[in-house]
Amino acid sequence: MAYASLIRNFHNFTCRVLSTSNRLVHNVSPNVWEEKHRSESDKPTFMRNPYKYKKQECILCKLNIKPDYKNVRLLSQFQSRFTGRIYGRHITGLCKNQQRKVEQEILKAQNAGLMGYYTKDVAFCKDPKLFDPNHPFRPHKY
Amino acid sequence: MPIYELPLLLRIMPKPEIVSTLKRAATAIFEKGGFIRKIENLGQKDLPAKTSSHGVVSRQAHYFVIYFDVPPKHISNLEDIFNRDIDIVRNRIYKHDLTVNNKPCTLEDELKPPPYRRDVQKLLKITERQESRKKKFSYKSGLNYYPFQK
Ligand SMILES: [Zn+2]
């Protein structure tokens, strides 16, 4: 008991000495130095959670592209090259809104004679792939 | 007057005839009190499939898009005129889309497992409400047996 109080007294004493003289600060251990400066600069700072994932967005929303029936090259990227079928949302990785728009525009293009119902333009078959039908964003129903 | 788009496929023919066909289409719009904003020439292209129109089979066509304004009540009339023109292989009239996509992307919500999705939660709430409205058989009937067939 007496030993603990002695240590505390000694600690208080050193702190007082250190606070009065600036020169001594360089020679003391970092623990004491820390205690002195805690009140000013070592307060916890607020920052955003660095481990939070970035919000996922579909490719059309991310690049701010509006599907248009005249842009056949873009629309045919969402179509099978073998059957001309429009891929589903689980494969294309689009959000509901964009997928609906893409389907609408493809239908408009097909009706206007710009795009085939069961065929894909040969020139567009080697376009870069936005997704892989064999590895869908969400699992198949079957 | 709303803006309309008219993708126009003309059969393969020499240039002066194309000009006269386009003029015919344009005057039809003008006569209905409309005006043309823009005409786009997409060139001569292969049709996605062979198309028969007015008794002629065509495999190629001249592609044009006309942007025009016309009172909406004349649209069906214009369609009829274009459908009867024998030089036009196919025509459609679409409304020009001026909407801007302000909706935030909902992909993240959709990729969650079903019970965490907002639309599924809505459905669950609806069924919960329906279940709570249903009358349940009360077992406090004073009988010591179940009165219905199990
Ligand atoms: Zn999206």
XYZ file of C-alpha atoms and ligand atoms in Angstrom:
293
model
C 0.000 0.000 0.000
C 2.652 2.370 1.068
C 4.746 1.218 -1.839
C 1.992 2.058 -4.345
C 1.392 5.501 -2.912
C 5.111 6.142 -3.032
C 5.192 5.295 -6.720
C 2.196 7.531 -7.414
C 3.812 10.403 -5.552
C 7.026 9.932 -7.431
C 5.134 9.876 -10.710
C 3.292 13.074 -9.855
C 6.534 14.669 -8.946
C 8.242 13.759 -12.210
C 5.246 14.975 -14.173
C 5.371 18.335 -12.460
C 9.070 18.626 -13.143
C 8.608 17.692 -16.775
C 5.797 20.141 -17.274
C 7.935 22.958 -15.954
C 11.006 22.204 -18.045
C 10.811 21.743 -21.802
C 14.355 20.549 -22.131
C 13.799 17.385 -20.132
C 11.025 16.102 -22.384
C 13.504 14.642 -24.859
C 15.101 12.453 -22.243
C 12.056 10.867 -20.669
C 10.448 7.607 -21.735
C 7.653 7.869 -24.356
C 5.056 6.649 -21.862
C 5.370 9.767 -19.747
C 5.506 11.990 -22.749
C 2.297 10.437 -24.048
C 0.491 11.075 -20.789
C 1.374 14.717 -20.956
C 0.145 15.264 -24.490
C -2.893 12.983 -24.409
C -5.328 15.759 -23.690
C -4.421 17.682 -26.864
C -3.630 15.521 -29.886
C -4.343 11.899 -29.045
C -8.096 12.143 -28.962
C -9.835 9.475 -31.061
C -10.643 10.818 -34.502
C -13.720 9.877 -36.479
C -13.200 8.187 -39.838
C -15.347 6.143 -42.165
C -15.257 2.393 -41.880
C -12.304 1.468 -44.143
C -13.503 -2.141 -44.457
C -16.894 -1.281 -45.891
C -17.428 -2.563 -49.435
C -18.068 -0.120 -52.224
C -21.667 -0.107 -53.398
C -22.161 -2.555 -56.236
C -23.688 -1.140 -59.405
C -24.641 -2.728 -62.692
C -22.564 -1.846 -65.734
C -25.169 0.405 -67.357
C -25.788 2.400 -64.172
C -22.080 2.676 -63.465
C -21.232 4.053 -66.906
C -24.524 5.956 -67.120
C -25.567 4.379 -70.419
C -29.130 4.593 -71.619
C -30.102 1.637 -73.813
C -31.476 2.803 -77.142
C -33.080 0.720 -79.894
C -30.795 2.275 -82.529
C -27.699 1.175 -80.641
C -27.926 -2.376 -81.898
C -24.330 -3.198 -81.123
C -24.839 -2.571 -77.404
C -28.158 -4.421 -77.291
C -26.791 -7.476 -79.086
C -24.286 -7.934 -76.265
C -27.196 -9.018 -74.094
C -28.306 -11.590 -76.646
C -27.196 -15.176 -77.211
C -25.168 -15.547 -80.385
C -26.642 -18.990 -80.980
C -30.358 -18.470 -80.459
C -30.783 -14.686 -80.292
C -32.404 -15.082 -76.911
C -32.107 -12.233 -74.418
C -30.190 -13.357 -71.354
C -31.897 -13.092 -67.994
C -31.103 -10.796 -65.139
C -29.199 -13.486 -63.247
C -26.758 -13.751 -66.173
C -26.449 -10.147 -67.374
C -25.944 -8.764 -63.851
C -28.150 -5.744 -64.539
C -30.520 -4.212 -62.041
C -34.251 -4.741 -62.551
C -34.815 -1.315 -64.040
C -32.031 -1.538 -66.618
C -32.845 -5.116 -67.563
C -36.451 -4.114 -68.270
C -35.266 -1.215 -70.414
C -32.817 -3.374 -72.352
C -35.560 -5.903 -73.082
C -37.934 -3.169 -74.222
C -35.358 -1.605 -76.513
C -34.394 -4.973 -78.016
C -38.040 -5.608 -78.805
C -38.334 -2.184 -80.424
C -35.212 -2.784 -82.516
C -36.504 -6.179 -83.623
C -39.863 -4.725 -84.622
C -38.207 -1.929 -86.580
C -36.106 -4.446 -88.537
C -32.801 -3.344 -87.024
C -32.138 -6.567 -85.138
C -32.946 -10.231 -85.642
C -35.375 -12.225 -83.522
C -33.418 -15.469 -83.668
C -30.103 -14.243 -85.049
C -27.247 -12.029 -84.025
C -25.277 -9.970 -86.497
C -22.071 -11.835 -87.373
C -20.085 -8.611 -87.061
C -21.097 -8.348 -83.375
C -20.340 -11.949 -82.421
C -16.741 -11.248 -81.420
C -17.539 -8.207 -79.291
C -16.086 -8.195 -75.773
C -18.226 -10.153 -73.362
C -19.902 -8.357 -70.474
C -20.726 -11.592 -68.668
C -20.332 -15.335 -68.907
C -23.591 -17.299 -69.258
C -21.906 -20.358 -67.738
C -20.976 -18.424 -64.602
C -24.040 -16.326 -63.795
C -24.158 -13.603 -61.173
C -26.836 -15.540 -59.388
C -27.395 -19.310 -59.709
C -29.655 -20.747 -62.375
C -33.143 -21.898 -61.501
C -32.357 -25.321 -62.961
C -46.656 17.917 -79.731
C -44.449 15.041 -78.608
C -41.372 14.017 -80.517
C -41.580 10.791 -82.487
C -39.005 8.652 -84.213
C -39.732 6.841 -87.426
C -37.273 4.104 -88.435
C -37.909 3.730 -92.127
C -36.583 0.858 -94.243
C -36.733 1.518 -97.971
C -36.296 -1.154 -100.609
C -33.164 -1.119 -102.770
C -33.616 1.431 -105.539
C -31.665 4.216 -107.278
C -31.011 7.489 -105.502
C -33.626 9.727 -107.168
C -36.357 7.274 -106.227
C -35.149 7.169 -102.626
C -35.326 10.955 -102.581
C -38.854 10.953 -103.923
C -39.940 8.309 -101.380
C -38.480 10.309 -98.514
C -40.195 13.421 -99.861
C -43.485 11.552 -99.950
C -43.047 10.513 -96.338
C -42.059 14.038 -95.314
C -44.994 15.696 -97.069
C -47.353 13.237 -95.360
C -46.005 14.487 -92.019
C -46.262 18.133 -93.069
C -49.837 17.679 -94.231
C -50.814 16.471 -90.756
C -49.521 19.700 -89.286
C -46.223 18.248 -88.098
C -42.629 19.245 -88.654
C -39.404 17.335 -89.066
C -36.506 17.847 -86.681
C -33.905 15.591 -88.197
C -33.401 12.834 -90.760
C -30.675 10.268 -90.139
C -29.300 8.071 -92.876
C -28.016 4.779 -91.487
C -27.029 3.541 -94.929
C -27.706 0.413 -96.900
C -27.607 -2.667 -94.694
C -28.565 -6.318 -94.711
C -31.921 -7.045 -93.146
C -31.747 -9.443 -90.190
C -34.024 -11.764 -92.125
C -35.488 -11.735 -95.592
C -38.640 -9.685 -95.519
C -41.542 -9.721 -97.916
C -43.538 -6.537 -98.260
C -46.025 -5.608 -100.962
C -45.276 -8.848 -102.785
C -41.544 -8.242 -103.065
C -38.932 -10.131 -101.052
C -36.036 -7.938 -99.936
C -32.821 -8.971 -98.214
C -31.289 -5.528 -97.996
C -32.713 -2.107 -97.270
C -31.855 1.563 -96.992
C -32.167 2.565 -93.351
C -33.439 6.022 -92.383
C -34.653 7.501 -89.107
C -36.918 10.545 -89.164
C -37.400 12.600 -86.012
C -40.607 14.571 -86.213
C -43.349 16.244 -84.206
C -46.976 15.677 -85.007
C -50.258 15.876 -83.057
C -50.778 12.452 -81.459
C -54.200 11.936 -83.036
C -52.633 11.728 -86.517
C -50.160 8.961 -85.677
C -52.421 6.082 -86.687
C -53.235 7.943 -89.887
C -49.556 8.384 -90.700
C -48.841 4.718 -89.994
C -51.546 3.788 -92.454
C -50.020 6.012 -95.124
C -46.537 4.554 -94.620
C -47.835 0.999 -94.583
C -49.471 1.510 -97.972
C -46.342 2.964 -99.587
C -44.895 0.148 -101.717
C -41.306 1.452 -101.492
C -41.251 1.170 -97.704
C -40.225 -2.269 -96.463
C -40.930 -1.574 -92.825
C -41.771 1.376 -90.629
C -42.483 1.895 -86.955
C -43.286 5.047 -85.006
C -41.780 5.273 -81.532
C -41.947 8.041 -79.025
C -38.640 9.841 -78.563
C -37.349 8.986 -75.091
C -36.472 12.147 -73.186
C -36.516 10.615 -69.713
C -33.380 10.792 -67.617
C -32.484 7.862 -65.422
C -32.451 9.234 -61.880
C -33.209 5.960 -60.160
C -30.355 4.618 -58.066
C -29.047 1.190 -58.970
C -30.738 -1.545 -56.938
C -28.330 -4.313 -57.882
C -26.853 -4.578 -54.404
C -30.262 -5.139 -52.854
C -31.100 -7.734 -55.498
C -27.943 -9.759 -54.899
C -28.755 -10.257 -51.229
C -30.221 -13.573 -50.041
C -34.029 -13.566 -50.390
C -35.074 -12.791 -46.800
C -32.929 -9.647 -46.859
C -34.396 -8.286 -50.109
C -36.859 -5.478 -49.758
C -39.435 -6.883 -52.196
C -39.375 -10.278 -50.493
C -39.818 -8.620 -47.125
C -42.858 -6.827 -48.530
C -44.352 -10.127 -49.682
C -43.703 -11.671 -46.286
C -45.495 -8.796 -44.630
C -48.495 -9.251 -46.924
C -48.766 -12.960 -46.137
C -48.390 -12.227 -42.455
C -51.335 -9.848 -42.626
C -53.418 -12.365 -44.567
C -52.629 -15.107 -42.092
C -53.622 -12.925 -39.182
C -57.021 -12.225 -40.815
C -57.851 -15.922 -41.273
C -60.167 -17.460 -38.737
C -58.511 -20.174 -36.783
C -60.402 -23.004 -35.206
C -60.587 -22.561 -31.520
C -59.967 -25.683 -29.502
C -61.888 -24.277 -26.539
C -65.153 -25.700 -27.862
C -65.934 -27.796 -24.818
C -65.656 -31.010 -26.820
C -63.026 -33.501 -25.913
C -62.532 -34.536 -29.553
C -61.781 -32.740 -32.803
C -65.124 -32.308 -34.611
C -63.778 -32.275 -38.196
C -62.033 -34.807 -40.321
C -58.295 -34.695 -40.033
Zn -28.366 -0.591 -62.354
